[in-house]
Coordinates of C-alpha atoms and ligand atoms in Angstrom, one line a residue:
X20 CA -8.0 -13.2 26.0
X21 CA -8.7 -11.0 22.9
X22 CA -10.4 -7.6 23.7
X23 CA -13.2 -6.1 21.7
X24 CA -12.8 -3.2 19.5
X25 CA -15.3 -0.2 18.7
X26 CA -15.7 2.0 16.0
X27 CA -15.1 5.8 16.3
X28 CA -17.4 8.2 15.1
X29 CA -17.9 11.3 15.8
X30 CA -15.4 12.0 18.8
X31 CA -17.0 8.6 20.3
X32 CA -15.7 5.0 20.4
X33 CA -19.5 3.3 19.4
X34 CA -20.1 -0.3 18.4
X35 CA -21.9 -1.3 15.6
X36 CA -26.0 -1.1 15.0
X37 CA -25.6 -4.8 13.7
X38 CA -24.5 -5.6 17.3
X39 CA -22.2 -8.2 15.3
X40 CA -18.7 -8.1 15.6
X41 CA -15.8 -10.4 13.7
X42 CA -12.2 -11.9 15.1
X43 CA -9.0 -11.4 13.6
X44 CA -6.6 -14.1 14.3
X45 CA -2.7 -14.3 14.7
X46 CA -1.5 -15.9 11.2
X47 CA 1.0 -17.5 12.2
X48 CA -0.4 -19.2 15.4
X49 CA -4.2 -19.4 14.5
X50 CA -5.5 -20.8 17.3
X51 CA -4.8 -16.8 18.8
X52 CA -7.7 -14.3 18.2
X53 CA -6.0 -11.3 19.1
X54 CA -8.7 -8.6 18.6
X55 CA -12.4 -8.9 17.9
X56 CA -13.8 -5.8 15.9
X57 CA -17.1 -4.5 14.6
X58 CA -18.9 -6.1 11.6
X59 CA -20.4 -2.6 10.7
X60 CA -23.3 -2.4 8.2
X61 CA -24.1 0.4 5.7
X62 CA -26.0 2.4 8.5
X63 CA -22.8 2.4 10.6
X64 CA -20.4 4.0 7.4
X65 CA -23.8 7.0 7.0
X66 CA -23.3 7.6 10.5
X67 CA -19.6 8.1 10.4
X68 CA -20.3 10.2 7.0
X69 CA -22.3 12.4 8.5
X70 CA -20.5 12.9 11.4
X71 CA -17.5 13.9 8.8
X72 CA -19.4 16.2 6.8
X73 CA -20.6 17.9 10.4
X74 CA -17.5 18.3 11.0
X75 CA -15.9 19.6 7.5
X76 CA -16.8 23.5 8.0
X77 CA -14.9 24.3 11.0
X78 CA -11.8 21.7 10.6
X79 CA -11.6 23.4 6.8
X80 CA -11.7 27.0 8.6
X81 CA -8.6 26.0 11.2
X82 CA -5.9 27.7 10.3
X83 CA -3.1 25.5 8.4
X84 CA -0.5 25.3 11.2
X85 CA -3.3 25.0 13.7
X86 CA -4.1 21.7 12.2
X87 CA -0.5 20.7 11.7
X88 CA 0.0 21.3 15.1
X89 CA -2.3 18.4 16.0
X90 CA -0.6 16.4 12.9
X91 CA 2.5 16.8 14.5
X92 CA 1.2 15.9 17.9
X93 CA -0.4 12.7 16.5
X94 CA 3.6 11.5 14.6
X95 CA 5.2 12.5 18.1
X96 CA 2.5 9.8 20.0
X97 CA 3.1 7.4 17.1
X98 CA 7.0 7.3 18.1
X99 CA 6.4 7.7 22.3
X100 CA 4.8 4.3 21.1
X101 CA 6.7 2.8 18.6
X102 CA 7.7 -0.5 20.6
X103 CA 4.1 -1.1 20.9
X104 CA 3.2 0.0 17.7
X105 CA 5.6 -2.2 15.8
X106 CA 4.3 -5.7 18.0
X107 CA 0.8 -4.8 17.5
X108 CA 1.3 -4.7 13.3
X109 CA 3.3 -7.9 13.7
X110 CA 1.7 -9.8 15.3
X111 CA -1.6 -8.6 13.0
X112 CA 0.0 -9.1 9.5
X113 CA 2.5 -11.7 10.4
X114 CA 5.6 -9.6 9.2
X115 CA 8.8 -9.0 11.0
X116 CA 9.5 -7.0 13.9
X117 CA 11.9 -5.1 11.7
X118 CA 9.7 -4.8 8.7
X119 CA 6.9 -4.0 11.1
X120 CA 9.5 -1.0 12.8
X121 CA 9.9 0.2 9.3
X122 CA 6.3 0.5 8.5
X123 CA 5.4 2.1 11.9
X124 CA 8.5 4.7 11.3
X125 CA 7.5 5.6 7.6
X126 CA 3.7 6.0 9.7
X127 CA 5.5 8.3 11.8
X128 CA 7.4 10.0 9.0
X129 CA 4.2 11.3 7.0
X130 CA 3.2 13.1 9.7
X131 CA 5.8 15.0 10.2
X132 CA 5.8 16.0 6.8
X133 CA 2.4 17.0 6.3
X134 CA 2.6 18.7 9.8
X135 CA 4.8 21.0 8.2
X136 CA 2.8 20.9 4.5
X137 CA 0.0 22.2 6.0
X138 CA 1.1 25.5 6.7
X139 CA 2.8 26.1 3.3
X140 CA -0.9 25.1 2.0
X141 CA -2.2 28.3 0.2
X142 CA -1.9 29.0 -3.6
X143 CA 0.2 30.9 -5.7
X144 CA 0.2 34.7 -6.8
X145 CA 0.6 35.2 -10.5
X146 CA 1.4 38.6 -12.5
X147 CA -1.6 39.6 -14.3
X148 CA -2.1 41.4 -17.6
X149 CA -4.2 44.4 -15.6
X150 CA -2.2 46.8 -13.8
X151 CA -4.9 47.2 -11.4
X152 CA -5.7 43.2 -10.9
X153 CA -4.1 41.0 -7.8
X154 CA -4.5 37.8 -9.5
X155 CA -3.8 34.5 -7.4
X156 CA -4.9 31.3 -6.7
X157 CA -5.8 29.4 -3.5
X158 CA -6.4 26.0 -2.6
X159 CA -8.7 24.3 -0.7
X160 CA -10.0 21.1 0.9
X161 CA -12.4 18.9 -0.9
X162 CA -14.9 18.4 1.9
X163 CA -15.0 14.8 2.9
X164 CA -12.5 12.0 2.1
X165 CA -13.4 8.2 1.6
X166 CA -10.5 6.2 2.1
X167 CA -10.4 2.6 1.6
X168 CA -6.9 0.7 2.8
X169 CA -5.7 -2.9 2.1
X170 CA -4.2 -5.2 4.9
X171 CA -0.5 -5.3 3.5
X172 CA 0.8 -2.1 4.8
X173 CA -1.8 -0.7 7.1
X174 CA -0.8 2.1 8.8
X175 CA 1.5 3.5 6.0
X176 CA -0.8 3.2 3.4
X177 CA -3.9 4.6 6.2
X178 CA -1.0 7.6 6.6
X179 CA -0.2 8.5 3.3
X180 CA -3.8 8.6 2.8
X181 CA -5.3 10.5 6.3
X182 CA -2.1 12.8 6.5
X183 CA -2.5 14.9 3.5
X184 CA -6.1 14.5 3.3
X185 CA -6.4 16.2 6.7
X186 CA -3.3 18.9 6.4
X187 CA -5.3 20.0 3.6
X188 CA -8.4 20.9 5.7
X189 CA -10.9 17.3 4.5
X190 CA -12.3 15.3 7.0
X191 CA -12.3 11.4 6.9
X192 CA -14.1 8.1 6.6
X193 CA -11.7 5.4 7.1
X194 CA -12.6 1.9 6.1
X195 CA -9.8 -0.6 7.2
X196 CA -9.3 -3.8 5.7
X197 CA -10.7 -6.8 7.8
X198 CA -7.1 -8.6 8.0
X199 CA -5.6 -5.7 10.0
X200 CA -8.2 -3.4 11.7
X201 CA -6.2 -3.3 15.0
X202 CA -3.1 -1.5 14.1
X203 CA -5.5 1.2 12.4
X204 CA -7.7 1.5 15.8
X205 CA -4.2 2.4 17.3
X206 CA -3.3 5.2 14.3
X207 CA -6.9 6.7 15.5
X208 CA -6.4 6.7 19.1
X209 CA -3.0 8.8 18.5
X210 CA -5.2 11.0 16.5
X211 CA -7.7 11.5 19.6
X212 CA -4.9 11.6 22.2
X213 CA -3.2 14.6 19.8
X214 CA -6.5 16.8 19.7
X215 CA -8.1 15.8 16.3
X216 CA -11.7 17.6 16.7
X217 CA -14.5 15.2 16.8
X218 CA -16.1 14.0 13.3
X219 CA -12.9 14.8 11.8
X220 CA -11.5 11.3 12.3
X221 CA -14.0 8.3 11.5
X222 CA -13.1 4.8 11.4
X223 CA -15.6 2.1 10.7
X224 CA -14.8 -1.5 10.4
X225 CA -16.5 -4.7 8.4
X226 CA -17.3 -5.6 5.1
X227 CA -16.0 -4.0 2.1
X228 CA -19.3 -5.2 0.4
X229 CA -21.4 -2.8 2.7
X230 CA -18.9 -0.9 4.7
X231 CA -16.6 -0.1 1.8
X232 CA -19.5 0.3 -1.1
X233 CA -21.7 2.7 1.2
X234 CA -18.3 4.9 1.7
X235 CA -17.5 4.6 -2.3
X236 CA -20.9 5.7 -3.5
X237 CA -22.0 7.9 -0.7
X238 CA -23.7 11.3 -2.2
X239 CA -21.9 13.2 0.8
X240 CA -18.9 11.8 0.0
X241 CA -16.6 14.3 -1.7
X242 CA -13.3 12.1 -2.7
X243 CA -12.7 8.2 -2.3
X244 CA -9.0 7.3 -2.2
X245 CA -8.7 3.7 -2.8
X246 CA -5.4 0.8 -2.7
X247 CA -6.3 -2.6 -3.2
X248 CA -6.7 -5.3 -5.9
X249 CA -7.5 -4.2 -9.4
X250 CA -10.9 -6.5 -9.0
X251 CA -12.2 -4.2 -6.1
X252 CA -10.8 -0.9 -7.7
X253 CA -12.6 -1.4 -10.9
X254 CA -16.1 -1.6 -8.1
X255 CA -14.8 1.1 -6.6
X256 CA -14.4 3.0 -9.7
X257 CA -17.8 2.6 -11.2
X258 CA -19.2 3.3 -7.3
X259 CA -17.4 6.6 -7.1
X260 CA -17.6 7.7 -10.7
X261 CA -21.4 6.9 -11.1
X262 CA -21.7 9.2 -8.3
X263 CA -19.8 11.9 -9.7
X264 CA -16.8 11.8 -6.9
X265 CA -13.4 12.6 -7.5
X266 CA -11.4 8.8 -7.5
X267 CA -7.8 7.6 -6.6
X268 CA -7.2 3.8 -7.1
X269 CA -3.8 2.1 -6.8
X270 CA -4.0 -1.2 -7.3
X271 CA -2.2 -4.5 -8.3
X272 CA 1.5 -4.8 -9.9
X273 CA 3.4 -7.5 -11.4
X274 CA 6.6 -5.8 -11.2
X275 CA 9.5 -7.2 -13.0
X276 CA 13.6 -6.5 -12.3
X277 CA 15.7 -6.6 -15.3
X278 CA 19.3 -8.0 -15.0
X279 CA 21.7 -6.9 -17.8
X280 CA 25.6 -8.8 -17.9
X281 CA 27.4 -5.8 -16.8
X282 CA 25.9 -6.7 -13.4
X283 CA 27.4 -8.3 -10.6
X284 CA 25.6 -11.3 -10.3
X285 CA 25.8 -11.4 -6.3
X286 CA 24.6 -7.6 -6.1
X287 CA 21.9 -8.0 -8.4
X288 CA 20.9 -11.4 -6.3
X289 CA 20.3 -9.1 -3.9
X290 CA 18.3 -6.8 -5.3
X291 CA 16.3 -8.7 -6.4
X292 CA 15.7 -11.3 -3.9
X293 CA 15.4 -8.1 -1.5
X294 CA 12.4 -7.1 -3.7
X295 CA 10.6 -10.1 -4.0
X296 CA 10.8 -11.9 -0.6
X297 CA 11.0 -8.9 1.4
X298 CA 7.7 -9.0 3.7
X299 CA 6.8 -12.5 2.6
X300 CA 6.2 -11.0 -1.0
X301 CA 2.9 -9.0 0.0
X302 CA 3.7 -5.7 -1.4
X303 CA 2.3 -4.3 -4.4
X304 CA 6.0 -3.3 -5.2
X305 CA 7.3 -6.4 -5.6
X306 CA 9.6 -8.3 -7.8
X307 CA 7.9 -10.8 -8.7
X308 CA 9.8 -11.6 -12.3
X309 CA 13.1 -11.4 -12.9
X310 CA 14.5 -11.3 -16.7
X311 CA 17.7 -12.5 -17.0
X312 CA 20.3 -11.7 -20.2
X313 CA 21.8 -15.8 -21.1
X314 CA 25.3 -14.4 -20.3
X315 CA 24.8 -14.6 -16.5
X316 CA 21.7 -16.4 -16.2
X317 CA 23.1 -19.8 -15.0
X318 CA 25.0 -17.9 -12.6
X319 CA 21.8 -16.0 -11.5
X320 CA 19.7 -19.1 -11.1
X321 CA 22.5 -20.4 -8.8
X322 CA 23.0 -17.9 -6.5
X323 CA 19.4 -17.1 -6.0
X324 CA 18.8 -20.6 -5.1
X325 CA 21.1 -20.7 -2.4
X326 CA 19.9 -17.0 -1.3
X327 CA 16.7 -18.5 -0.7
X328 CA 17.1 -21.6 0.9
X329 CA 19.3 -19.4 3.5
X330 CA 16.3 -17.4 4.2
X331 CA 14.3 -18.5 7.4
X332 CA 10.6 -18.7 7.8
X333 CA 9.0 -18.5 11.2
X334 CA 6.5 -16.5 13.2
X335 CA 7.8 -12.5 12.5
X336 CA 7.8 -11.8 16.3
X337 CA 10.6 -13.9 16.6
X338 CA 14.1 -13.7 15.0
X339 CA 13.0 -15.1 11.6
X340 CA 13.6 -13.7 7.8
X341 CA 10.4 -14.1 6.6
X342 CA 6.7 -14.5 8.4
X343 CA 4.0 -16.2 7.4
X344 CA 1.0 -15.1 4.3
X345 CA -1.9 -13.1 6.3
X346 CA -4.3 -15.4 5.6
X347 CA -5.4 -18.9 4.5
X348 CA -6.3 -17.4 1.0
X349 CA -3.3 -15.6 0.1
X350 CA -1.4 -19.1 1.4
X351 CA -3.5 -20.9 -0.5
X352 CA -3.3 -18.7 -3.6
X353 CA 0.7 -19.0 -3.6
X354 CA 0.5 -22.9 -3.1
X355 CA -2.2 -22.7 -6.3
X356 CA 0.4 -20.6 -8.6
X357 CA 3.5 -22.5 -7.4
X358 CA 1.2 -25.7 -9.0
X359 CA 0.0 -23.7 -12.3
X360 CA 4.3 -22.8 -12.9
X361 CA 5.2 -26.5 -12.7
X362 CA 1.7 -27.6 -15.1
X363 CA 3.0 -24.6 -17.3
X364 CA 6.2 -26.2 -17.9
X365 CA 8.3 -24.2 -15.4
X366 CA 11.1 -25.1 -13.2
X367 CA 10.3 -25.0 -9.8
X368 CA 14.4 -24.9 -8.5
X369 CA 13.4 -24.5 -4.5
X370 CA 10.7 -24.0 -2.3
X371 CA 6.9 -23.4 -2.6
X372 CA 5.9 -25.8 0.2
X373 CA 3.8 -25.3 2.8
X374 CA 6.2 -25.0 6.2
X375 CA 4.2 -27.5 9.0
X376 CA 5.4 -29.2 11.8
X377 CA 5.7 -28.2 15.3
X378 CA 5.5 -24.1 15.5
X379 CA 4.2 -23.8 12.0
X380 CA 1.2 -26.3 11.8
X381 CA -1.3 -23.1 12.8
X382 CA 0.0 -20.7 10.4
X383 CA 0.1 -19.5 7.3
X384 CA 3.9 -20.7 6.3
X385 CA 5.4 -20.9 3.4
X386 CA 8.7 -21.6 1.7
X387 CA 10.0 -18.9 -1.1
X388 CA 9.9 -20.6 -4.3
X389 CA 12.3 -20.0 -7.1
X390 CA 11.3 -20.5 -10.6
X391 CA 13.7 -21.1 -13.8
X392 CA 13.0 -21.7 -17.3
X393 CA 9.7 -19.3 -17.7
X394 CA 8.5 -17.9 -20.3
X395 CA 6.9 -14.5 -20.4
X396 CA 3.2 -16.0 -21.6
X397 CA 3.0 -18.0 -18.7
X398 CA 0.5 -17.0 -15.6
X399 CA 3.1 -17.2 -13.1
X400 CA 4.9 -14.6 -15.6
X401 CA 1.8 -12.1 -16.0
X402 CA -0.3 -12.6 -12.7
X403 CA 0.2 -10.8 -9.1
X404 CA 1.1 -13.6 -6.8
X405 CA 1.2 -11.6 -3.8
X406 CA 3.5 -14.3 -2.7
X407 CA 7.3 -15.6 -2.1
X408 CA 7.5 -16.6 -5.9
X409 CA 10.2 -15.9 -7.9
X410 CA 10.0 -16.1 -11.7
X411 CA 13.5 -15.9 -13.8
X412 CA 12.9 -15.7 -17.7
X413 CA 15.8 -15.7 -19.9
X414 CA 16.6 -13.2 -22.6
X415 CA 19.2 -12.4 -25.3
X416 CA 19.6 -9.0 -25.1
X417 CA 18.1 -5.7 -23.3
X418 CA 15.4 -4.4 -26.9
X419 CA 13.9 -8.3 -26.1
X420 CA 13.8 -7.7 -21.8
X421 CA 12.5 -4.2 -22.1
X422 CA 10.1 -5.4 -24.1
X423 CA 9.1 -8.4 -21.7
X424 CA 8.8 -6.5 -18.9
X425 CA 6.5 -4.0 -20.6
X426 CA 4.5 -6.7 -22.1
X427 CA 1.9 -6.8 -18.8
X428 CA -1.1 -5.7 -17.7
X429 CA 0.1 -3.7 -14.6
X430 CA 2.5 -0.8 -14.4
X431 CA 3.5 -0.4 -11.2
X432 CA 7.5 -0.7 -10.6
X433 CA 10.3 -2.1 -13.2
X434 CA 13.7 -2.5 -12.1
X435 CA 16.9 -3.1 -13.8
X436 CA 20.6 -4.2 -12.6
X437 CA 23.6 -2.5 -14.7
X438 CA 26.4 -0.7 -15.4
X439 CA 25.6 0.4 -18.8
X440 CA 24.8 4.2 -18.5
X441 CA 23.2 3.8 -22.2
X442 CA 20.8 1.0 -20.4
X443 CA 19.9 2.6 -17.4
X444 CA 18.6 5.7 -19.6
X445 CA 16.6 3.5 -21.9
X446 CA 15.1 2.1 -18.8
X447 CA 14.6 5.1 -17.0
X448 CA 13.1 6.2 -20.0
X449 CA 11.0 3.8 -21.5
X450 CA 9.6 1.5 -18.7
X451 CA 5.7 0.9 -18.6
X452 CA 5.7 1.9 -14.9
X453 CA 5.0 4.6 -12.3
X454 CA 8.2 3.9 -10.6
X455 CA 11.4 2.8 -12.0
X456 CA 14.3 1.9 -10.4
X457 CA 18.2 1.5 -11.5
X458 CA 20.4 -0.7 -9.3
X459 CA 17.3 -0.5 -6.2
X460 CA 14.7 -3.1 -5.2
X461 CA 11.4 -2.8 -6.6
X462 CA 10.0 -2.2 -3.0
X463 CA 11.1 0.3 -1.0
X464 CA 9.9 4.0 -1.7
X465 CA 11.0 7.3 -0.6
X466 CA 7.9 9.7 1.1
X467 CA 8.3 13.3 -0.3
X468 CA 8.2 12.1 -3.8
X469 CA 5.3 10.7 -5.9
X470 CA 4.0 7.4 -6.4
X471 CA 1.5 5.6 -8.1
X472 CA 1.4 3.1 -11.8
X473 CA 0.5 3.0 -14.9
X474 CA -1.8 0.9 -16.8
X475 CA -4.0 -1.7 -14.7
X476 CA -2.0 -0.9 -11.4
X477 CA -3.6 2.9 -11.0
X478 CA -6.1 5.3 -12.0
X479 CA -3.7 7.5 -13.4
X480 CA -5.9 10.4 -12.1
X481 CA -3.3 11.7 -8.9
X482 CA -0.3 10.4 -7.8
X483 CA -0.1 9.7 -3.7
X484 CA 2.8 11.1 -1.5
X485 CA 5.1 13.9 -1.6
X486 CA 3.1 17.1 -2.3
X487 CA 1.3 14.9 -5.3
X488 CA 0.0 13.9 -2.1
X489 CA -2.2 17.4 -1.3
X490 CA -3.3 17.5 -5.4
X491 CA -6.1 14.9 -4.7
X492 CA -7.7 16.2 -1.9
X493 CA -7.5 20.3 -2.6
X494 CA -9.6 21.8 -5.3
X495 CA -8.1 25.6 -6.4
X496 CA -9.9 28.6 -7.0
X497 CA -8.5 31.5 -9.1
X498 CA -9.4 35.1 -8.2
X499 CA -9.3 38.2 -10.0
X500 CA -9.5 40.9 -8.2
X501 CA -9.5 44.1 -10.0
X502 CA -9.3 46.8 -7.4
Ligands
NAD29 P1 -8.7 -5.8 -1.6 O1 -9.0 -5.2 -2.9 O2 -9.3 -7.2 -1.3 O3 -9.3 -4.9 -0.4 C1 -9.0 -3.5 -0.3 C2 -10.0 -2.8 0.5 O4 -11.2 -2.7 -0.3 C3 -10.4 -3.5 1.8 O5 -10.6 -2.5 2.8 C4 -11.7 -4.2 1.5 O6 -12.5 -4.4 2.6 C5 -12.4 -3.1 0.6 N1 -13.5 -3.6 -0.3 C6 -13.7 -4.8 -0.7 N2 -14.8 -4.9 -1.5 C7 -15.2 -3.6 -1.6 C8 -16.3 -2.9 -2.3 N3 -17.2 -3.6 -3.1 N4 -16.4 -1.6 -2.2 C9 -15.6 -0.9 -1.5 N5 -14.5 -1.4 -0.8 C10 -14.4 -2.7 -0.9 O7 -7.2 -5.8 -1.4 P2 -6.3 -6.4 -0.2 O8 -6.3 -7.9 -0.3 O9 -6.6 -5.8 1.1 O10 -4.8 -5.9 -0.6 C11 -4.0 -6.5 -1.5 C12 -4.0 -5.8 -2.8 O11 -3.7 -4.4 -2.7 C13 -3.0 -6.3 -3.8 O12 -3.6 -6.5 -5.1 C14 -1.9 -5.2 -3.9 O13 -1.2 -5.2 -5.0 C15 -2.7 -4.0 -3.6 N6 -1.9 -2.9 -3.1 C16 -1.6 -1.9 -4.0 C17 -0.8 -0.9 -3.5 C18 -0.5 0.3 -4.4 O14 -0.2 1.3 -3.9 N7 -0.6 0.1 -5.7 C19 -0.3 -0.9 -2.2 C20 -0.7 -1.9 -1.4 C21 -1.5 -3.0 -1.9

């Protein structure tokens, strides 16, 4: 039997004024509601917003390592309950227990660093041109944070968000995404059970239509940080900057991996199949093209094929490689693009079936799909998938696959498989993308350093993580004070 869910607001687990709630199911056995949360309404997110800016004085006056004391607390309960942790987001989003274990360690990870970031919080002291002047800077909070989080990495992206936002002295209104509320409910609880003052912490789930818009356009909202689709971050966007509000979206990607002949065509198999089927091809990170120099592209073609008809799809709380899509739409979505590549003129070499039969018939399964023969025009070639699909374009030389893998919309991650020193410079160098990455996977990113895109994937305003992570949500003030 699934349990029911509340919101928290204020220091108090309350449900919802609609007295409504919605069920979130297992996707890969459907027939399993495993949680049944609150379908809040735009009273619900004011209520939560309030509570937050109640609360915004006294949590901004706590000393720094006062309130990385609780930070700390709240990564050390995340770990005591990591097992847990790690079955709960698995069994939510369908990906596997070790993807899952990742996700809940990298959780665990950003507290501990902005534990320790929120003492060194302060400014900087500068010489000044008066003898008789102490001139410095100090940084503060913002006041209250909005943060809206997408289903495909929950409680990181919730993390990389809440962490900073709260080491640097701003309360917060947490708006979950509907596919994966429950492993959210659990960061919050960790929060409460470390000591996180009540009205600091508010979490409110439903809609993004009510929920989501009330927390985006809110007058008493300071800061909305946003990650999601490029659709709902342009709404979010025009909500936020309407209203005045400082704004953080990161959004889609279409990222693309070049692979140059000085590679070794087994390595740069797996780099690239590691960043494009890697948890079932729902991160924003992912490779999702791959463009190919004719010297080694038959080879490439071959080995990726058998790569992916090794890899095995199943339920990710079992033993499997890959777990099923979250939902019926994003299956349905990768079934719709795996038919557009073929009526494009594509070759579809493997894969790209829905998985049924006995085990898979209630979820959300489907093959990885390999595509050959694309050209860079093509919508399989320019659109997120969000998917298992592979595109391989081929190219004569690296002027024509720099150039076609700039020649998108989005800007998130490029990668690039070489040797060549001269290469990997011009890469480094002149990639369309917030992260670049030389002989890596796409996916994959490092904590204590920035990230964000370029172009269509990002508002280019801050950069999330590292201590990029504390620019969004801390203002600075510069004093001069002549004595
Ligand atoms: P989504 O855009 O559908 O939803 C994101 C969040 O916005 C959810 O909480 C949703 O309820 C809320 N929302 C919906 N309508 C809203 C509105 N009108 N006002 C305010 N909030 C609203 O995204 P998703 O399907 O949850 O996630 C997948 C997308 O996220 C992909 O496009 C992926 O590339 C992107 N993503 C980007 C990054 C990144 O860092 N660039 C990381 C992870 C995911």
């Amino acid at each position: 039997m699934s349990s029911q869910h509340r919101n928290f607001i204020d220091g108090d687990w309350v449900e919802s004024n609609s007295g409504e709630t919605f069920e979130n199911r297992n996707p890969a056995d459907t027939k399993e509601v495993i949680g049944e949360y609150q379908q809040s309404t735009a009273e619900d997110a004011e209520a939560a917003i309030e509570a937050a800016n109640e609360a915004a004085d006294e949590w901004a006056a706590m000393p720094g390592p006062e309130r990385g004391r609780i930070l700390r607390k709240a990564g050390e309960i995340l770990a005591d309950r990591k097992e847990e942790l790690t079955q709960t987001l698995s069994h939510e989003v369908g990906k596997t227990t070790s993807e899952a274990g990742g996700e809940v360690q990298r959780s665990i990870d950003i507290y501990a660093y902005y534990a320790a970031k929120a003492s060194d919080f302060g400014g900087t002291v500068k010489e000044s041109s008066s003898p008789t002047t102490h001139l410095y800077s100090q940084s503060e909070p913002v006041g209250v944070a909005g943060l809206i989080t997408p289903w495909n990495f929950p409680i990181a992206i919730a993390s990389w968000k809440m962490a900073p936002a709260l080491a640097a002295g701003n309360t917060v209104v947490l708006k979950p995404a509907s596919l994966a509320p429950g492993i959210i409910r659990e960061l919050v609880e960790a929060l409460e059970d470390a000591g996180i003052p009540d009205g600091v912490v508010n979490f409110v789930t439903g809609p993004g239509r009510s929920v989501g818009a009330t927390v985006s356009s809110s007058p008493d909202v300071d800061a909305v940080s946003f990650t999601g689709s490029h659709s709902v971050g342009e709404k979010v966007r025009k909500q936020a900057v309407d209203d005045g509000k400082r704004v953080q979206l990161e959004m889609g990607g279409k990222n693309p991996t070049v692979v140059m002949p000085s590679a070794d065509v087994d390595e740069a198999v797996d780099i690239v199949a590691g960043g494009c089927f890697g948890v079932t091809g729902e991160a924003c990170t992912a490779t999702s093209k791959a463009i190919v120099h004719e010297d080694v592209y038959e080879e490439f073609v071959e080995k990726m094929v058998d790569h992916v008809e090794s890899i095995e799809v199943g339920p990710g709380l079992e033993d499997y490689d890959m777990g099923p899509h979250i939902s019926e739409s994003e299956l349905d979505s990768t079934l719709d693009y795996v038919e557009i590549g073929q009526q494009e003129g594509a070759t579809l070499e493997t894969g790209g079936n829905r998985v049924t039969g006995d085990g898979y018939d209630d979820g959300y399964f489907v093959e990885p799909a390999v595509f050959s023969d694309v050209t860079n025009d093509m919508r399989i070639a320019q659109e997120e998938i969000f998917g298992p699909v592979l595109a391989i374009i081929p190219v004569s030389g690296f002027e024509d696959a720099l150039r076609q893998a700039n020649d998108v919309r989005y800007g998130l991650a490029a990668g690039l498989v070489t040797q060549d020193l001269t290469e990997a410079h011009e890469f480094a160098n002149r990639a369309e993308a917030g992260i670049v990455k030389v002989n890596e996977k796409t996916t994959g990113l490092e904590l204590h350093v920035p990230f964000g895109g370029f172009k269509d994937s990002s508002s280019e305003t801050y950069r999330e993580q590292g201590d990029a992570g504390l620019d969004f949500y801390s203002i600075s003030r510069t004093v001069y004070m002549n004595y």
